[in-house]
Structures are given as C-alpha cells and as structure tokens.
Amino acid sequence: MTPPLLEVDDLVVHYPAGGMLRRREVQAVNGVSLRLEPGETLGLVGESGSGKSTLGRALLGLTPVTAGHVGFDGKRVSGRDRAGLAHLRRNAAMIFQDPFNALNPRQTIATSIAEVLRVKGEVPPAEVPARVAALLDLVGLRPDLAGRKPHALSGGQCQRAGIARALAIEPRLVIADECVAALDVSIQGQIINLLIELKARMGLAMIFIAHDLAIVRRLCDRVAVMYLGRIVEEGPTEAVFSSPRHPYTAALVAAIPSLDPARPLPADPLPGEPPSPLALPPGCAFHPRCRLARPECREMAPPARHDGERITACVLSPDEITTTQPRSMEP
Ligand SMILES: Nc1ncnc2c1ncn2[C@@H]1O[C@H](COP(=O)(O)OP(=O)(O)OP(=O)(O)O)[C@@H](O)[C@H]1O
Ligand SMILES: [Mg+2]
C-alpha cells in the first residue's frame, strides 16, 4: 500500500505564553491527525485563533512541533530527521496572506522567482530566464511585468507573482494560508480560478486555510473544521456543509449568508467567543458554547468517530444534530 502524500498523527504545538504567564502554555494545536492524498485539496476552517496557521506552519517544519508525527511521502518530517525535512522543503511550498510581504520589496518579481530556481538547482542557469517567463505565463502575468518590484504591482498581480514563486520548486504540496483574504472580491475569484486550474494541470495537493466557507466549498474536495486546536469534523466538503455532524460546524454553516436576500442571517448561530487557548475547558472544548451539550461533554473529550469518509469528534449522533439544528443552509 502506498503511503499518503501527507500523514499527520496526533500533532501537538504549544507556545510558551511569555510575560507573567511564563509557566503556562498556549495550546495552539492539540492532537491533530489527518491524511492528504496526491492531488487532493483539503480546506482548513475555523474561527480566528483555532490554530490553523500554526498547524500549516508546523506541517512545513516552520514552527517547532511539541509532540506527534508528520510524514511526507512515507518519510518522517518532524523530529530530528533532517533528510525528511529537506525532502519536504523541496516538494512543498507556502502561499501567504499578504502578497506584498511574501516577496522581497527590493527585488523585481523575475529576480525573486529566479532566486528560488537557483537555490533548487535543477534548472541550468542559462534556462532560468525562460523558466521564469513560463512561470509568469502560467499564473497569467504579462511578460512586461517581470521587471517590476512588488510595490509597482496591484494586490492581485502580486499574489499571482507569489504563487509563481511558490510553484517554481514544482511542489507536490502547497499550503495556502488565507491567500485571497487581502484581495478584492473580483480578484479573489480570479485567484481561486487560477488555483483550480493549476490543481487540475499540475496535480497539486493543497491545504487551503480560509475563513470564507463559500470559497472552500468551491475549491476543496474535503474540509477539516478546527476548534481550539482540534479537528472537530472532517469529510467531503459537500457532505460536511450540507449535513454537518458537529454542532460547531452546524453553527459555522448557519452563519454563511444565504443566496436568498429575503432570508435573514440567523440571529445568533454561535454565542460568545472561544475560550482562551491558555486555559482550555475540561472535556469537549466546545461544550461551553454548545446548545446541545450533555453532562458528559464537560467530563471527557470525545474521541474522533470514523464513519466511511466522515470523521466527527462529538458524542451526539448525526440525527441528533440535524434534527435539533435550528437552521439549515438549504431553503
Ligand atoms: N508565535 C506565537 N507565540 C505564542 N502564541 C502564538 C504564536 N502564534 C500563534 N499563537 C497563538 O496560538 C493560537 C492559534 O493561533 P493561529 O495563528 O494558529 O490561529 P489561526 O486559526 O490561524 O487564526 P486566524 O484565523 O486569526 O489566522 C492563538 O491563540 C494565537 O494567539
Ligand atoms: Mg491564521
């Protein structure tokens, strides 16, 4: 059996809290397991502070891992195995939220991309300019923009340049962290279309971190919903969004604005704020905000339940969530 492209087991990332709370820890990621097959796109959603960026960075070895295991291509990446990490770095790239910060402001975009090609060392120097031109063409940037620095580009052009730079290593895995959040809605659509095209053309696997569930619905094969450092639900995107099995997912879905302007937003799909990751509640971390919480939810964190392609960390049965869910996405 071939191993998945990316394999994550019980990953934990804690940060020192700093300041007066030096002995406490920010429990940013608390035991995440997931699999990603070649060519697959996984959406990672959840409120601010749920640990999405920390997880994304830890997967690429950009943030130290406290415990757990990350494997790429069957090779161990986390821990002290430098060879595994080097293999991952040659095959995985990150696309960031702020396209202006992701590129060196003093370099032209052609130079930024050429630098990545030089470091990777697989393209003969004489062929670098042609390769840069091909990459710019791939992301839909005109050749005359190659000599511009980031500040002389629009936000959308800059994000395309950032994507070209990420693709220069010919990655098999891309982690995109809120990569369209800073752009105008029409430009967002163009970049999402570009990612859909690149995914089909290059067979890229992608982890797409986003707040915007509508974009995730368009782009992603599967979705994982994070709450306070844990994945509470995961499954095929359409199935999760049309029949959520975790009360937290149900609340997120209920908060998506309906296409029908006559249907008002639900008054309060999700009351309150998430608790601090410095002091997680006992039991299921979602229980203080859960409309359906039972006494046992205060005692024990529910283990992940696997049912075909769907995974849910909740003691309630799917029926109890769908029948008691106050509002659904369908008209
Ligand atoms: N370098 C750091 N040091 C200490 N705490 C951190 C650090 N980076 C993130 N955190 C904390 O870890 C938790 C998870 O943060 P993270 O940025 O991963 O969340 P997120 O889901 O990406 O949020 P957002 O949607 O706002 O981007 C938060 O409580 C955050 O304050
Ligand atoms: Mg983030």
mmCIF file of C-alpha atoms and ligand atoms in Angstrom:
data_model
loop_
_atom_site.group_PDB
_atom_site.id
_atom_site.type_symbol
_atom_site.label_atom_id
_atom_site.label_comp_id
_atom_site.label_asym_id
_atom_site.label_seq_id
_atom_site.Cartn_x
_atom_site.Cartn_y
_atom_site.Cartn_z
ATOM 1 C CA MET A 1 0.000 0.000 0.000
ATOM 2 C CA THR A 2 1.444 3.418 -0.919
ATOM 3 C CA PRO A 3 1.560 5.888 1.971
ATOM 4 C CA PRO A 4 -0.471 9.103 1.631
ATOM 5 C CA LEU A 5 1.395 12.213 0.454
ATOM 6 C CA LEU A 6 0.998 13.782 3.889
ATOM 7 C CA GLU A 7 0.323 11.902 7.090
ATOM 8 C CA VAL A 8 -0.156 13.668 10.410
ATOM 9 C CA ASP A 9 -0.562 11.773 13.695
ATOM 10 C CA ASP A 10 -1.574 13.365 16.962
ATOM 11 C CA LEU A 11 0.304 16.595 16.292
ATOM 12 C CA VAL A 12 0.678 18.969 19.246
ATOM 13 C CA VAL A 13 2.088 22.514 19.090
ATOM 14 C CA HIS A 14 2.310 24.569 22.288
ATOM 15 C CA TYR A 15 3.860 28.023 22.515
ATOM 16 C CA PRO A 16 5.345 29.463 25.719
ATOM 17 C CA ALA A 17 2.865 32.065 26.969
ATOM 18 C CA GLY A 18 5.540 34.623 27.869
ATOM 19 C CA GLY A 19 5.216 37.582 30.252
ATOM 20 C CA MET A 20 3.649 36.969 33.656
ATOM 21 C CA LEU A 21 2.251 33.656 32.463
ATOM 22 C CA ARG A 22 5.658 32.187 31.725
ATOM 23 C CA ARG A 23 4.825 28.805 33.159
ATOM 24 C CA ARG A 24 1.610 28.468 31.169
ATOM 25 C CA GLU A 25 1.426 27.418 27.543
ATOM 26 C CA VAL A 26 -0.666 28.474 24.565
ATOM 27 C CA GLN A 27 -2.185 25.192 23.439
ATOM 28 C CA ALA A 28 -2.440 26.137 19.759
ATOM 29 C CA VAL A 29 -2.666 22.614 18.254
ATOM 30 C CA ASN A 30 -3.874 19.780 20.494
ATOM 31 C CA GLY A 31 -3.648 16.414 18.798
ATOM 32 C CA VAL A 32 -4.421 16.755 15.096
ATOM 33 C CA SER A 33 -4.397 13.733 12.806
ATOM 34 C CA LEU A 34 -5.037 13.912 9.073
ATOM 35 C CA ARG A 35 -4.171 12.409 5.703
ATOM 36 C CA LEU A 36 -3.752 14.041 2.316
ATOM 37 C CA GLU A 37 -3.502 12.121 -0.937
ATOM 38 C CA PRO A 38 -1.647 13.425 -4.035
ATOM 39 C CA GLY A 39 -3.776 15.943 -5.939
ATOM 40 C CA GLU A 40 -6.262 16.376 -3.117
ATOM 41 C CA THR A 41 -7.392 19.752 -1.747
ATOM 42 C CA LEU A 42 -8.252 19.985 1.932
ATOM 43 C CA GLY A 43 -9.900 23.125 3.308
ATOM 44 C CA LEU A 44 -8.987 24.070 6.880
ATOM 45 C CA VAL A 45 -11.589 26.294 8.520
ATOM 46 C CA GLY A 46 -12.421 27.583 11.977
ATOM 47 C CA GLU A 47 -12.609 30.823 13.934
ATOM 48 C CA SER A 48 -9.658 33.108 14.492
ATOM 49 C CA GLY A 49 -7.181 31.566 16.946
ATOM 50 C CA SER A 50 -8.279 27.969 16.327
ATOM 51 C CA GLY A 51 -4.723 27.039 15.311
ATOM 52 C CA LYS A 52 -4.991 26.853 11.517
ATOM 53 C CA SER A 53 -1.844 28.860 10.709
ATOM 54 C CA THR A 54 0.117 27.131 13.467
ATOM 55 C CA LEU A 55 -0.851 23.735 12.030
ATOM 56 C CA GLY A 56 0.048 24.865 8.479
ATOM 57 C CA ARG A 57 3.450 26.163 9.573
ATOM 58 C CA ALA A 58 4.177 23.111 11.723
ATOM 59 C CA LEU A 59 3.436 20.804 8.778
ATOM 60 C CA LEU A 60 6.187 22.528 6.773
ATOM 61 C CA GLY A 61 8.625 22.497 9.680
ATOM 62 C CA LEU A 62 8.389 26.298 10.070
ATOM 63 C CA THR A 63 7.154 26.059 13.685
ATOM 64 C CA PRO A 64 8.614 23.569 16.211
ATOM 65 C CA VAL A 65 6.377 20.614 16.997
ATOM 66 C CA THR A 66 5.778 19.759 20.685
ATOM 67 C CA ALA A 67 4.658 16.170 20.075
ATOM 68 C CA GLY A 68 3.282 13.923 17.364
ATOM 69 C CA HIS A 69 4.390 12.880 13.927
ATOM 70 C CA VAL A 70 4.367 14.353 10.421
ATOM 71 C CA GLY A 71 5.200 12.172 7.434
ATOM 72 C CA PHE A 72 5.631 13.255 3.818
ATOM 73 C CA ASP A 73 5.945 10.700 1.033
ATOM 74 C CA GLY A 74 6.410 7.995 3.647
ATOM 75 C CA LYS A 75 9.381 9.812 5.222
ATOM 76 C CA ARG A 76 9.303 11.211 8.731
ATOM 77 C CA VAL A 77 9.487 15.006 8.688
ATOM 78 C CA SER A 78 9.055 16.002 12.320
ATOM 79 C CA GLY A 79 11.697 15.341 14.941
ATOM 80 C CA ARG A 80 15.396 15.217 14.206
ATOM 81 C CA ASP A 81 15.246 13.683 10.756
ATOM 82 C CA ARG A 82 16.878 16.374 8.607
ATOM 83 C CA ALA A 83 16.700 14.317 5.387
ATOM 84 C CA GLY A 84 12.920 14.031 5.625
ATOM 85 C CA LEU A 85 12.564 17.765 6.221
ATOM 86 C CA ALA A 86 14.866 18.585 3.293
ATOM 87 C CA HIS A 87 12.776 16.304 1.062
ATOM 88 C CA LEU A 88 9.613 18.068 2.206
ATOM 89 C CA ARG A 89 11.110 21.526 1.604
ATOM 90 C CA ARG A 90 11.988 20.554 -1.973
ATOM 91 C CA ASN A 91 8.430 19.427 -2.594
ATOM 92 C CA ALA A 92 6.179 21.728 -0.603
ATOM 93 C CA ALA A 93 5.591 25.481 -0.655
ATOM 94 C CA MET A 94 3.531 28.022 1.223
ATOM 95 C CA ILE A 95 1.410 30.830 -0.220
ATOM 96 C CA PHE A 96 0.881 33.623 2.293
ATOM 97 C CA GLN A 97 -1.930 36.028 3.009
ATOM 98 C CA ASP A 98 -0.064 39.253 2.329
ATOM 99 C CA PRO A 99 1.313 39.129 -1.196
ATOM 100 C CA PHE A 100 3.437 42.274 -0.663
ATOM 101 C CA ASN A 101 5.277 40.825 2.338
ATOM 102 C CA ALA A 102 5.848 37.442 0.709
ATOM 103 C CA LEU A 103 8.146 38.950 -1.940
ATOM 104 C CA ASN A 104 11.370 40.870 -1.396
ATOM 105 C CA PRO A 105 10.417 44.559 -1.916
ATOM 106 C CA ARG A 106 13.864 45.402 -3.319
ATOM 107 C CA GLN A 107 13.846 42.699 -5.982
ATOM 108 C CA THR A 108 11.936 42.525 -9.248
ATOM 109 C CA ILE A 109 9.490 39.642 -9.333
ATOM 110 C CA ALA A 110 11.618 37.943 -12.002
ATOM 111 C CA THR A 111 14.641 38.067 -9.658
ATOM 112 C CA SER A 112 12.585 36.699 -6.734
ATOM 113 C CA ILE A 113 11.442 33.740 -8.827
ATOM 114 C CA ALA A 114 14.901 33.180 -10.373
ATOM 115 C CA GLU A 115 16.388 33.014 -6.871
ATOM 116 C CA VAL A 116 14.125 30.091 -5.952
ATOM 117 C CA LEU A 117 15.128 28.281 -9.154
ATOM 118 C CA ARG A 118 18.813 28.860 -8.407
ATOM 119 C CA VAL A 119 18.504 27.534 -4.845
ATOM 120 C CA LYS A 120 16.672 24.440 -6.040
ATOM 121 C CA GLY A 121 19.467 23.987 -8.598
ATOM 122 C CA GLU A 122 17.620 21.770 -11.023
ATOM 123 C CA VAL A 123 17.296 24.296 -13.836
ATOM 124 C CA PRO A 124 20.571 25.078 -15.711
ATOM 125 C CA PRO A 125 21.437 28.795 -15.248
ATOM 126 C CA ALA A 126 21.078 29.511 -18.962
ATOM 127 C CA GLU A 127 17.488 28.272 -18.866
ATOM 128 C CA VAL A 128 16.413 30.270 -15.808
ATOM 129 C CA PRO A 129 15.054 33.335 -17.709
ATOM 130 C CA ALA A 130 12.886 31.136 -19.946
ATOM 131 C CA ARG A 131 11.631 29.241 -16.902
ATOM 132 C CA VAL A 132 10.759 32.491 -15.104
ATOM 133 C CA ALA A 133 8.840 33.645 -18.192
ATOM 134 C CA ALA A 134 6.975 30.322 -18.328
ATOM 135 C CA LEU A 135 6.028 30.604 -14.641
ATOM 136 C CA LEU A 136 4.737 34.161 -15.085
ATOM 137 C CA ASP A 137 2.720 32.990 -18.081
ATOM 138 C CA LEU A 138 1.353 30.070 -16.051
ATOM 139 C CA VAL A 139 -0.121 32.422 -13.441
ATOM 140 C CA GLY A 140 -1.418 34.860 -16.069
ATOM 141 C CA LEU A 141 1.090 37.715 -15.654
ATOM 142 C CA ARG A 142 2.170 39.685 -18.754
ATOM 143 C CA PRO A 143 5.901 39.394 -19.629
ATOM 144 C CA ASP A 144 6.395 43.153 -19.278
ATOM 145 C CA LEU A 145 5.609 42.911 -15.534
ATOM 146 C CA ALA A 146 8.659 40.697 -14.908
ATOM 147 C CA GLY A 147 10.943 43.685 -14.296
ATOM 148 C CA ARG A 148 8.666 45.337 -11.731
ATOM 149 C CA LYS A 149 9.106 45.360 -7.993
ATOM 150 C CA PRO A 150 6.164 44.349 -5.761
ATOM 151 C CA HIS A 151 5.076 47.933 -4.957
ATOM 152 C CA ALA A 152 4.585 48.611 -8.679
ATOM 153 C CA LEU A 153 2.042 45.772 -8.940
ATOM 154 C CA SER A 154 -1.602 45.532 -7.877
ATOM 155 C CA GLY A 155 -2.556 43.207 -4.985
ATOM 156 C CA GLY A 156 -3.865 40.580 -7.414
ATOM 157 C CA GLN A 157 -0.755 40.755 -9.634
ATOM 158 C CA CYS A 158 1.431 40.499 -6.552
ATOM 159 C CA GLN A 159 -0.415 37.401 -5.301
ATOM 160 C CA ARG A 160 -0.020 35.832 -8.768
ATOM 161 C CA ALA A 161 3.733 36.533 -8.526
ATOM 162 C CA GLY A 162 3.747 34.935 -5.050
ATOM 163 C CA ILE A 163 2.019 31.861 -6.489
ATOM 164 C CA ALA A 164 4.545 31.725 -9.374
ATOM 165 C CA ARG A 165 7.354 31.841 -6.813
ATOM 166 C CA ALA A 166 5.738 29.014 -4.795
ATOM 167 C CA LEU A 167 5.308 26.939 -7.976
ATOM 168 C CA ALA A 168 8.931 27.478 -9.045
ATOM 169 C CA ILE A 169 10.045 24.478 -6.987
ATOM 170 C CA GLU A 170 7.388 22.358 -8.753
ATOM 171 C CA PRO A 171 5.789 21.462 -5.439
ATOM 172 C CA ARG A 172 3.543 18.482 -4.914
ATOM 173 C CA LEU A 173 2.015 20.133 -1.872
ATOM 174 C CA VAL A 174 1.021 23.762 -1.412
ATOM 175 C CA ILE A 175 -0.220 25.231 1.855
ATOM 176 C CA ALA A 176 -2.148 28.432 1.190
ATOM 177 C CA ASP A 177 -2.845 30.462 4.348
ATOM 178 C CA GLU A 178 -5.691 32.958 3.768
ATOM 179 C CA CYS A 179 -4.102 33.622 0.384
ATOM 180 C CA VAL A 180 -7.040 35.600 -1.022
ATOM 181 C CA ALA A 181 -8.318 37.248 2.170
ATOM 182 C CA ALA A 182 -6.472 40.533 1.494
ATOM 183 C CA LEU A 183 -7.786 40.875 -2.082
ATOM 184 C CA ASP A 184 -10.917 42.478 -3.576
ATOM 185 C CA VAL A 185 -13.774 40.065 -4.190
ATOM 186 C CA SER A 186 -13.421 40.081 -8.008
ATOM 187 C CA ILE A 187 -9.654 39.456 -7.756
ATOM 188 C CA GLN A 188 -10.325 36.707 -5.172
ATOM 189 C CA GLY A 189 -12.443 34.936 -7.798
ATOM 190 C CA GLN A 190 -9.638 35.182 -10.366
ATOM 191 C CA ILE A 191 -7.038 33.755 -7.982
ATOM 192 C CA ILE A 192 -9.369 30.907 -6.946
ATOM 193 C CA ASN A 193 -9.968 30.091 -10.638
ATOM 194 C CA LEU A 194 -6.199 30.101 -11.142
ATOM 195 C CA LEU A 195 -5.715 27.673 -8.216
ATOM 196 C CA ILE A 196 -8.453 25.379 -9.593
ATOM 197 C CA GLU A 197 -6.723 25.403 -12.996
ATOM 198 C CA LEU A 198 -3.247 24.771 -11.535
ATOM 199 C CA LYS A 199 -4.589 21.965 -9.366
ATOM 200 C CA ALA A 200 -6.032 20.237 -12.438
ATOM 201 C CA ARG A 201 -2.977 20.906 -14.589
ATOM 202 C CA MET A 202 -0.206 20.043 -12.128
ATOM 203 C CA GLY A 203 -1.932 17.548 -9.849
ATOM 204 C CA LEU A 204 -1.055 19.686 -6.825
ATOM 205 C CA ALA A 205 -2.200 18.672 -3.387
ATOM 206 C CA MET A 206 -3.284 21.678 -1.374
ATOM 207 C CA ILE A 207 -4.184 22.659 2.163
ATOM 208 C CA PHE A 208 -6.305 25.752 1.831
ATOM 209 C CA ILE A 209 -6.683 27.708 5.075
ATOM 210 C CA ALA A 210 -9.609 30.135 4.970
ATOM 211 C CA HIS A 211 -12.333 31.883 6.914
ATOM 212 C CA ASP A 212 -14.537 32.071 3.864
ATOM 213 C CA LEU A 213 -16.584 28.867 3.692
ATOM 214 C CA ALA A 214 -18.046 29.765 0.276
ATOM 215 C CA ILE A 215 -14.542 29.759 -1.253
ATOM 216 C CA VAL A 216 -13.684 26.479 0.488
ATOM 217 C CA ARG A 217 -16.872 24.990 -0.926
ATOM 218 C CA ARG A 218 -15.796 25.921 -4.475
ATOM 219 C CA LEU A 219 -12.200 24.803 -4.229
ATOM 220 C CA CYS A 220 -11.830 21.926 -1.789
ATOM 221 C CA ASP A 221 -12.507 18.193 -2.078
ATOM 222 C CA ARG A 222 -12.532 17.758 1.689
ATOM 223 C CA VAL A 223 -12.830 20.093 4.627
ATOM 224 C CA ALA A 224 -11.499 19.904 8.184
ATOM 225 C CA VAL A 225 -13.115 22.109 10.822
ATOM 226 C CA MET A 226 -10.827 23.237 13.668
ATOM 227 C CA TYR A 227 -11.882 24.406 17.097
ATOM 228 C CA LEU A 228 -9.288 25.332 19.724
ATOM 229 C CA GLY A 229 -6.515 23.271 18.256
ATOM 230 C CA ARG A 230 -8.513 20.166 17.377
ATOM 231 C CA ILE A 231 -10.222 18.946 14.238
ATOM 232 C CA VAL A 232 -13.837 18.507 15.345
ATOM 233 C CA GLU A 233 -15.174 17.364 11.986
ATOM 234 C CA GLU A 234 -13.750 16.291 8.660
ATOM 235 C CA GLY A 235 -15.172 14.892 5.452
ATOM 236 C CA PRO A 236 -16.074 15.530 1.806
ATOM 237 C CA THR A 237 -16.837 19.264 1.515
ATOM 238 C CA GLU A 238 -20.367 18.975 0.130
ATOM 239 C CA ALA A 239 -21.386 16.356 2.709
ATOM 240 C CA VAL A 240 -19.992 18.357 5.640
ATOM 241 C CA PHE A 241 -21.593 21.630 4.534
ATOM 242 C CA SER A 242 -24.982 20.137 3.626
ATOM 243 C CA SER A 243 -25.295 17.872 6.681
ATOM 244 C CA PRO A 244 -22.855 18.901 9.423
ATOM 245 C CA ARG A 245 -22.362 16.320 12.176
ATOM 246 C CA HIS A 246 -20.702 18.543 14.774
ATOM 247 C CA PRO A 247 -22.667 21.358 16.450
ATOM 248 C CA TYR A 248 -19.747 23.736 15.802
ATOM 249 C CA THR A 249 -19.793 23.035 12.059
ATOM 250 C CA ALA A 250 -23.576 23.417 12.083
ATOM 251 C CA ALA A 251 -23.190 26.882 13.634
ATOM 252 C CA LEU A 252 -20.497 27.926 11.125
ATOM 253 C CA VAL A 253 -22.646 26.751 8.222
ATOM 254 C CA ALA A 254 -25.712 28.523 9.612
ATOM 255 C CA ALA A 255 -23.703 31.762 9.629
ATOM 256 C CA ILE A 256 -22.981 31.624 5.858
ATOM 257 C CA PRO A 257 -25.042 34.375 4.243
ATOM 258 C CA SER A 258 -27.827 32.810 2.208
ATOM 259 C CA LEU A 259 -28.005 33.434 -1.541
ATOM 260 C CA ASP A 260 -31.585 34.477 -0.947
ATOM 261 C CA PRO A 261 -31.536 38.077 0.353
ATOM 262 C CA ALA A 262 -35.065 37.623 1.732
ATOM 263 C CA ARG A 263 -33.701 35.073 4.221
ATOM 264 C CA PRO A 264 -32.150 36.954 7.112
ATOM 265 C CA LEU A 265 -28.980 35.759 8.834
ATOM 266 C CA PRO A 266 -29.730 33.670 11.898
ATOM 267 C CA ALA A 267 -29.762 35.887 14.966
ATOM 268 C CA ASP A 268 -27.022 34.142 16.925
ATOM 269 C CA PRO A 269 -25.721 30.923 15.383
ATOM 270 C CA LEU A 270 -22.768 30.752 17.758
ATOM 271 C CA PRO A 271 -22.963 32.583 21.057
ATOM 272 C CA GLY A 272 -19.880 34.073 22.710
ATOM 273 C CA GLU A 273 -16.184 33.841 21.982
ATOM 274 C CA PRO A 274 -13.949 30.763 22.037
ATOM 275 C CA PRO A 275 -12.208 30.251 25.417
ATOM 276 C CA SER A 276 -8.516 31.147 25.697
ATOM 277 C CA PRO A 277 -6.046 28.506 24.450
ATOM 278 C CA LEU A 278 -4.124 29.275 27.683
ATOM 279 C CA ALA A 279 -6.869 27.629 29.750
ATOM 280 C CA LEU A 280 -8.879 25.118 27.763
ATOM 281 C CA PRO A 281 -12.152 23.935 29.324
ATOM 282 C CA PRO A 282 -12.160 20.308 30.515
ATOM 283 C CA GLY A 283 -13.963 17.724 28.416
ATOM 284 C CA CYS A 284 -15.031 18.809 24.933
ATOM 285 C CA ALA A 285 -13.529 22.294 24.421
ATOM 286 C CA PHE A 286 -16.711 23.363 22.608
ATOM 287 C CA HIS A 287 -19.141 22.428 25.421
ATOM 288 C CA PRO A 288 -19.434 25.941 26.989
ATOM 289 C CA ARG A 289 -20.860 27.261 23.695
ATOM 290 C CA CYS A 290 -22.743 24.162 22.572
ATOM 291 C CA ARG A 291 -26.544 24.317 22.533
ATOM 292 C CA LEU A 292 -26.713 20.526 22.672
ATOM 293 C CA ALA A 293 -24.091 19.836 25.365
ATOM 294 C CA ARG A 294 -24.787 16.960 27.764
ATOM 295 C CA PRO A 295 -23.317 16.494 31.249
ATOM 296 C CA GLU A 296 -20.707 14.033 29.954
ATOM 297 C CA CYS A 297 -19.368 16.645 27.495
ATOM 298 C CA ARG A 298 -17.911 18.512 30.498
ATOM 299 C CA GLU A 299 -16.029 15.393 31.610
ATOM 300 C CA MET A 300 -14.491 13.790 28.559
ATOM 301 C CA ALA A 301 -13.072 14.996 25.237
ATOM 302 C CA PRO A 302 -14.939 12.962 22.618
ATOM 303 C CA PRO A 303 -12.673 10.701 20.537
ATOM 304 C CA ALA A 304 -12.801 11.012 16.738
ATOM 305 C CA ARG A 305 -15.518 8.728 15.332
ATOM 306 C CA HIS A 306 -14.919 7.386 11.816
ATOM 307 C CA ASP A 307 -17.890 6.642 9.569
ATOM 308 C CA GLY A 308 -16.835 5.991 5.976
ATOM 309 C CA GLU A 309 -15.195 9.177 4.736
ATOM 310 C CA ARG A 310 -16.537 11.255 7.613
ATOM 311 C CA ILE A 311 -14.869 11.902 10.950
ATOM 312 C CA THR A 312 -16.625 13.583 13.875
ATOM 313 C CA ALA A 313 -15.452 14.319 17.403
ATOM 314 C CA CYS A 314 -18.824 14.571 19.158
ATOM 315 C CA VAL A 315 -20.856 12.249 21.378
ATOM 316 C CA LEU A 316 -24.104 13.156 19.626
ATOM 317 C CA SER A 317 -25.356 11.035 16.754
ATOM 318 C CA PRO A 318 -25.720 12.715 13.317
ATOM 319 C CA ASP A 319 -29.536 12.564 13.687
ATOM 320 C CA GLU A 320 -29.480 14.469 16.947
ATOM 321 C CA ILE A 321 -27.527 17.286 15.317
ATOM 322 C CA THR A 322 -29.503 17.578 12.079
ATOM 323 C CA THR A 323 -32.922 17.293 13.704
ATOM 324 C CA THR A 324 -32.184 19.717 16.512
ATOM 325 C CA GLN A 325 -30.149 22.111 14.388
ATOM 326 C CA PRO A 326 -32.119 25.353 14.428
ATOM 327 C CA ARG A 327 -31.427 26.443 10.855
ATOM 328 C CA SER A 328 -30.033 24.672 7.828
ATOM 329 C CA MET A 329 -28.351 26.055 4.750
ATOM 330 C CA GLU A 330 -30.997 24.751 2.339
ATOM 331 C CA PRO A 331 -34.051 26.915 1.638
HETATM 332 N N1 LIG B 1 4.342 32.687 17.914
HETATM 333 C C1 LIG B 1 3.357 32.557 18.795
HETATM 334 N N2 LIG B 1 3.605 32.638 20.135
HETATM 335 C C2 LIG B 1 2.619 32.496 21.059
HETATM 336 N N3 LIG B 1 1.337 32.265 20.731
HETATM 337 C C3 LIG B 1 1.017 32.182 19.423
HETATM 338 C C4 LIG B 1 2.006 32.336 18.383
HETATM 339 N N4 LIG B 1 1.387 32.199 17.166
HETATM 340 C C5 LIG B 1 0.082 31.977 17.434
HETATM 341 N N5 LIG B 1 -0.155 31.964 18.765
HETATM 342 C C6 LIG B 1 -1.431 31.704 19.456
HETATM 343 O O1 LIG B 1 -1.829 30.390 19.087
HETATM 344 C C7 LIG B 1 -3.241 30.323 18.883
HETATM 345 C C8 LIG B 1 -3.508 29.843 17.459
HETATM 346 O O2 LIG B 1 -3.080 30.869 16.553
HETATM 347 P P1 LIG B 1 -3.114 30.691 14.972
HETATM 348 O O3 LIG B 1 -2.499 31.904 14.389
HETATM 349 O O4 LIG B 1 -2.531 29.379 14.605
HETATM 350 O O5 LIG B 1 -4.696 30.663 14.682
HETATM 351 P P2 LIG B 1 -5.492 30.828 13.314
HETATM 352 O O6 LIG B 1 -6.559 29.788 13.326
HETATM 353 O O7 LIG B 1 -4.540 30.830 12.169
HETATM 354 O O8 LIG B 1 -6.165 32.260 13.489
HETATM 355 P P3 LIG B 1 -6.546 33.336 12.340
HETATM 356 O O9 LIG B 1 -7.803 32.824 11.710
HETATM 357 O O10 LIG B 1 -6.773 34.599 13.107
HETATM 358 O O11 LIG B 1 -5.407 33.436 11.381
HETATM 359 C C9 LIG B 1 -3.765 31.722 19.154
HETATM 360 O O12 LIG B 1 -4.220 31.767 20.490
HETATM 361 C C10 LIG B 1 -2.550 32.610 18.972
HETATM 362 O O13 LIG B 1 -2.658 33.764 19.773
HETATM 363 MG MG MG B 2 -4.076 32.226 10.712
#
